[in-house]
Amino acid sequence: MNTFKRIGWCETKIVEWLDVSVANLTCTSYWVAYLQVIQEAVWPGGALPTEPVLERSQQEKDDTRQQALHCLMRLIPDLLSDMLGSDKYKLSWQTALDSLQDPYINRHLVYCIFDLLLEFLVPEIPEEDFQTSLLQTLSKNPEKLLA
């Protein structure tokens, strides 16, 4: 019976942690920070780069991958690491990171995130009336279709 109480406590703590994390992720001030980071990544200093970015060495890529793994492992409370065991926990994060090395998976992930963001910002998108109205508006202005 004591084990079930501990599992219930763990579940409650994980749900609380997820609630706080999701609330922080969707907080307006965080979105401002996210957009500023994206803007700086795409337009460093407010302008498009004039020169191509130099190719990173394999050592730099490996160092970045290890740093990302370390950050991800610190992301979730130690409780989960203790439950899975440190080797299994590290292997799980390593597998997640490895899957993000595939450009097709990354492209799909970006499309899914963009789709969710659009649905969040424009909740009318799934409605058939909205889609019909949007198509009619765009078909009246063909230059908008090409933009």
PDB file of C-alpha atoms in Angstrom:
ATOM      1  CA  MET A   1       0.000   0.000   0.000  1.00  0.00           C
ATOM      2  CA  ASN A   2       2.897   2.341   0.757  1.00  0.00           C
ATOM      3  CA  THR A   3       4.216   1.863  -2.802  1.00  0.00           C
ATOM      4  CA  PHE A   4       0.871   2.965  -4.253  1.00  0.00           C
ATOM      5  CA  LYS A   5       0.912   6.099  -2.095  1.00  0.00           C
ATOM      6  CA  ARG A   6       4.408   6.907  -3.370  1.00  0.00           C
ATOM      7  CA  ILE A   7       3.357   6.398  -6.995  1.00  0.00           C
ATOM      8  CA  GLY A   8       0.342   8.642  -6.419  1.00  0.00           C
ATOM      9  CA  TRP A   9       2.600  11.269  -4.876  1.00  0.00           C
ATOM     10  CA  CYS A  10       5.022  11.003  -7.813  1.00  0.00           C
ATOM     11  CA  GLU A  11       2.176  11.312 -10.286  1.00  0.00           C
ATOM     12  CA  THR A  12       0.856  14.384  -8.467  1.00  0.00           C
ATOM     13  CA  LYS A  13       4.295  16.015  -8.479  1.00  0.00           C
ATOM     14  CA  ILE A  14       4.797  15.272 -12.178  1.00  0.00           C
ATOM     15  CA  VAL A  15       1.375  16.728 -13.031  1.00  0.00           C
ATOM     16  CA  GLU A  16       2.121  19.824 -10.923  1.00  0.00           C
ATOM     17  CA  TRP A  17       5.492  20.233 -12.631  1.00  0.00           C
ATOM     18  CA  LEU A  18       3.879  19.852 -16.082  1.00  0.00           C
ATOM     19  CA  ASP A  19       1.182  22.399 -15.199  1.00  0.00           C
ATOM     20  CA  VAL A  20       3.778  24.966 -14.149  1.00  0.00           C
ATOM     21  CA  SER A  21       5.976  24.222 -17.165  1.00  0.00           C
ATOM     22  CA  VAL A  22       3.115  24.554 -19.651  1.00  0.00           C
ATOM     23  CA  ALA A  23       1.936  27.738 -17.944  1.00  0.00           C
ATOM     24  CA  ASN A  24       5.460  29.156 -18.221  1.00  0.00           C
ATOM     25  CA  LEU A  25       5.807  28.086 -21.861  1.00  0.00           C
ATOM     26  CA  THR A  26       2.555  29.784 -22.829  1.00  0.00           C
ATOM     27  CA  CYS A  27       3.167  32.919 -20.767  1.00  0.00           C
ATOM     28  CA  THR A  28       3.238  36.121 -22.861  1.00  0.00           C
ATOM     29  CA  SER A  29       6.587  37.262 -21.482  1.00  0.00           C
ATOM     30  CA  TYR A  30       8.166  33.926 -22.444  1.00  0.00           C
ATOM     31  CA  TRP A  31       6.742  34.187 -25.974  1.00  0.00           C
ATOM     32  CA  VAL A  32       8.310  37.628 -26.304  1.00  0.00           C
ATOM     33  CA  ALA A  33      11.647  36.116 -25.315  1.00  0.00           C
ATOM     34  CA  TYR A  34      11.199  33.163 -27.718  1.00  0.00           C
ATOM     35  CA  LEU A  35      10.370  35.485 -30.604  1.00  0.00           C
ATOM     36  CA  GLN A  36      13.359  37.707 -29.811  1.00  0.00           C
ATOM     37  CA  VAL A  37      15.655  34.669 -29.869  1.00  0.00           C
ATOM     38  CA  ILE A  38      14.196  33.540 -33.196  1.00  0.00           C
ATOM     39  CA  GLN A  39      14.474  37.048 -34.621  1.00  0.00           C
ATOM     40  CA  GLU A  40      18.105  37.330 -33.547  1.00  0.00           C
ATOM     41  CA  ALA A  41      18.860  33.885 -35.000  1.00  0.00           C
ATOM     42  CA  VAL A  42      17.325  34.742 -38.373  1.00  0.00           C
ATOM     43  CA  TRP A  43      18.305  38.411 -38.511  1.00  0.00           C
ATOM     44  CA  PRO A  44      21.418  38.897 -36.353  1.00  0.00           C
ATOM     45  CA  GLY A  45      21.658  42.549 -35.412  1.00  0.00           C
ATOM     46  CA  GLY A  46      18.415  43.246 -37.284  1.00  0.00           C
ATOM     47  CA  ALA A  47      19.801  42.477 -40.757  1.00  0.00           C
ATOM     48  CA  LEU A  48      20.144  39.392 -42.905  1.00  0.00           C
ATOM     49  CA  PRO A  49      23.673  37.969 -42.881  1.00  0.00           C
ATOM     50  CA  THR A  50      25.749  39.085 -45.852  1.00  0.00           C
ATOM     51  CA  GLU A  51      28.070  36.084 -45.729  1.00  0.00           C
ATOM     52  CA  PRO A  52      27.223  32.408 -45.419  1.00  0.00           C
ATOM     53  CA  VAL A  53      27.689  30.908 -41.981  1.00  0.00           C
ATOM     54  CA  LEU A  54      30.876  28.876 -41.705  1.00  0.00           C
ATOM     55  CA  GLU A  55      30.431  25.113 -41.459  1.00  0.00           C
ATOM     56  CA  ARG A  56      30.948  23.862 -37.905  1.00  0.00           C
ATOM     57  CA  SER A  57      33.564  21.216 -37.243  1.00  0.00           C
ATOM     58  CA  GLN A  58      32.580  17.735 -36.098  1.00  0.00           C
ATOM     59  CA  GLN A  59      34.085  18.521 -32.674  1.00  0.00           C
ATOM     60  CA  GLU A  60      31.854  21.615 -32.337  1.00  0.00           C
ATOM     61  CA  LYS A  61      28.811  19.565 -33.340  1.00  0.00           C
ATOM     62  CA  ASP A  62      29.665  16.846 -30.798  1.00  0.00           C
ATOM     63  CA  ASP A  63      30.226  19.436 -28.067  1.00  0.00           C
ATOM     64  CA  THR A  64      26.865  21.054 -28.840  1.00  0.00           C
ATOM     65  CA  ARG A  65      25.141  17.662 -28.808  1.00  0.00           C
ATOM     66  CA  GLN A  66      26.654  16.846 -25.400  1.00  0.00           C
ATOM     67  CA  GLN A  67      25.655  20.249 -24.058  1.00  0.00           C
ATOM     68  CA  ALA A  68      22.074  19.741 -25.319  1.00  0.00           C
ATOM     69  CA  LEU A  69      21.963  16.288 -23.700  1.00  0.00           C
ATOM     70  CA  HIS A  70      23.195  17.730 -20.412  1.00  0.00           C
ATOM     71  CA  CYS A  71      20.560  20.522 -20.526  1.00  0.00           C
ATOM     72  CA  LEU A  72      17.765  18.068 -21.315  1.00  0.00           C
ATOM     73  CA  MET A  73      18.804  15.767 -18.489  1.00  0.00           C
ATOM     74  CA  ARG A  74      18.531  18.674 -16.040  1.00  0.00           C
ATOM     75  CA  LEU A  75      15.142  19.688 -17.457  1.00  0.00           C
ATOM     76  CA  ILE A  76      13.037  17.081 -15.665  1.00  0.00           C
ATOM     77  CA  PRO A  77      13.192  16.594 -11.891  1.00  0.00           C
ATOM     78  CA  ASP A  78      15.619  14.019 -10.504  1.00  0.00           C
ATOM     79  CA  LEU A  79      12.657  11.939  -9.407  1.00  0.00           C
ATOM     80  CA  LEU A  80      12.143  10.590 -12.929  1.00  0.00           C
ATOM     81  CA  SER A  81      15.842   9.876 -13.291  1.00  0.00           C
ATOM     82  CA  ASP A  82      15.753   7.967 -10.020  1.00  0.00           C
ATOM     83  CA  MET A  83      12.719   5.966 -11.131  1.00  0.00           C
ATOM     84  CA  LEU A  84      14.215   4.986 -14.507  1.00  0.00           C
ATOM     85  CA  GLY A  85      17.815   4.731 -13.462  1.00  0.00           C
ATOM     86  CA  SER A  86      20.461   7.156 -14.694  1.00  0.00           C
ATOM     87  CA  ASP A  87      21.621   5.011 -17.636  1.00  0.00           C
ATOM     88  CA  LYS A  88      18.103   4.443 -18.967  1.00  0.00           C
ATOM     89  CA  TYR A  89      17.242   8.111 -18.416  1.00  0.00           C
ATOM     90  CA  LYS A  90      20.331   9.256 -20.346  1.00  0.00           C
ATOM     91  CA  LEU A  91      19.663   6.733 -23.121  1.00  0.00           C
ATOM     92  CA  SER A  92      16.076   8.017 -23.454  1.00  0.00           C
ATOM     93  CA  TRP A  93      17.235  11.589 -23.922  1.00  0.00           C
ATOM     94  CA  GLN A  94      20.019  10.471 -26.261  1.00  0.00           C
ATOM     95  CA  THR A  95      17.447   8.643 -28.419  1.00  0.00           C
ATOM     96  CA  ALA A  96      15.269  11.760 -28.505  1.00  0.00           C
ATOM     97  CA  LEU A  97      18.246  13.885 -29.567  1.00  0.00           C
ATOM     98  CA  ASP A  98      19.310  11.366 -32.204  1.00  0.00           C
ATOM     99  CA  SER A  99      15.832  11.396 -33.720  1.00  0.00           C
ATOM    100  CA  LEU A 100      16.124  15.174 -34.121  1.00  0.00           C
ATOM    101  CA  GLN A 101      19.140  14.718 -36.407  1.00  0.00           C
ATOM    102  CA  ASP A 102      16.867  13.669 -39.278  1.00  0.00           C
ATOM    103  CA  PRO A 103      15.920  16.643 -41.488  1.00  0.00           C
ATOM    104  CA  TYR A 104      12.586  15.036 -42.467  1.00  0.00           C
ATOM    105  CA  ILE A 105      11.588  14.611 -38.825  1.00  0.00           C
ATOM    106  CA  ASN A 106      12.676  18.180 -38.082  1.00  0.00           C
ATOM    107  CA  ARG A 107      10.674  19.540 -41.015  1.00  0.00           C
ATOM    108  CA  HIS A 108       7.602  17.615 -39.890  1.00  0.00           C
ATOM    109  CA  LEU A 109       8.080  18.836 -36.324  1.00  0.00           C
ATOM    110  CA  VAL A 110       8.292  22.457 -37.499  1.00  0.00           C
ATOM    111  CA  TYR A 111       5.134  22.013 -39.593  1.00  0.00           C
ATOM    112  CA  CYS A 112       3.280  20.500 -36.623  1.00  0.00           C
ATOM    113  CA  ILE A 113       4.389  23.292 -34.293  1.00  0.00           C
ATOM    114  CA  PHE A 114       3.431  25.894 -36.885  1.00  0.00           C
ATOM    115  CA  ASP A 115       0.045  24.220 -37.308  1.00  0.00           C
ATOM    116  CA  LEU A 116      -0.550  24.223 -33.538  1.00  0.00           C
ATOM    117  CA  LEU A 117       0.560  27.839 -33.288  1.00  0.00           C
ATOM    118  CA  LEU A 118      -1.809  28.870 -36.079  1.00  0.00           C
ATOM    119  CA  GLU A 119      -4.658  26.957 -34.473  1.00  0.00           C
ATOM    120  CA  PHE A 120      -3.885  28.671 -31.157  1.00  0.00           C
ATOM    121  CA  LEU A 121      -3.671  32.147 -32.691  1.00  0.00           C
ATOM    122  CA  VAL A 122      -6.619  31.706 -35.079  1.00  0.00           C
ATOM    123  CA  PRO A 123      -9.043  29.274 -33.408  1.00  0.00           C
ATOM    124  CA  GLU A 124     -11.519  29.606 -36.325  1.00  0.00           C
ATOM    125  CA  ILE A 125      -9.210  27.722 -38.727  1.00  0.00           C
ATOM    126  CA  PRO A 126     -10.912  24.291 -38.325  1.00  0.00           C
ATOM    127  CA  GLU A 127     -14.338  25.786 -39.059  1.00  0.00           C
ATOM    128  CA  GLU A 128     -15.549  25.106 -42.596  1.00  0.00           C
ATOM    129  CA  ASP A 129     -17.184  28.551 -42.912  1.00  0.00           C
ATOM    130  CA  PHE A 130     -13.905  30.275 -42.125  1.00  0.00           C
ATOM    131  CA  GLN A 131     -12.013  28.157 -44.672  1.00  0.00           C
ATOM    132  CA  THR A 132     -14.598  28.847 -47.370  1.00  0.00           C
ATOM    133  CA  SER A 133     -14.515  32.574 -46.641  1.00  0.00           C
ATOM    134  CA  LEU A 134     -10.708  32.600 -46.691  1.00  0.00           C
ATOM    135  CA  LEU A 135     -10.563  30.762 -50.028  1.00  0.00           C
ATOM    136  CA  GLN A 136     -13.107  33.128 -51.555  1.00  0.00           C
ATOM    137  CA  THR A 137     -11.133  36.141 -50.347  1.00  0.00           C
ATOM    138  CA  LEU A 138      -7.884  34.758 -51.720  1.00  0.00           C
ATOM    139  CA  SER A 139      -9.406  33.777 -55.052  1.00  0.00           C
ATOM    140  CA  LYS A 140     -10.668  37.368 -55.526  1.00  0.00           C
ATOM    141  CA  ASN A 141      -7.117  38.606 -54.970  1.00  0.00           C
ATOM    142  CA  PRO A 142      -4.827  36.223 -56.911  1.00  0.00           C
ATOM    143  CA  GLU A 143      -1.736  38.275 -56.032  1.00  0.00           C
ATOM    144  CA  LYS A 144      -2.234  37.199 -52.403  1.00  0.00           C
ATOM    145  CA  LEU A 145      -2.005  33.565 -53.471  1.00  0.00           C
ATOM    146  CA  LEU A 146       1.437  34.186 -54.976  1.00  0.00           C
ATOM    147  CA  ALA A 147       2.785  36.066 -51.964  1.00  0.00           C
TER     148      ALA A 147
END
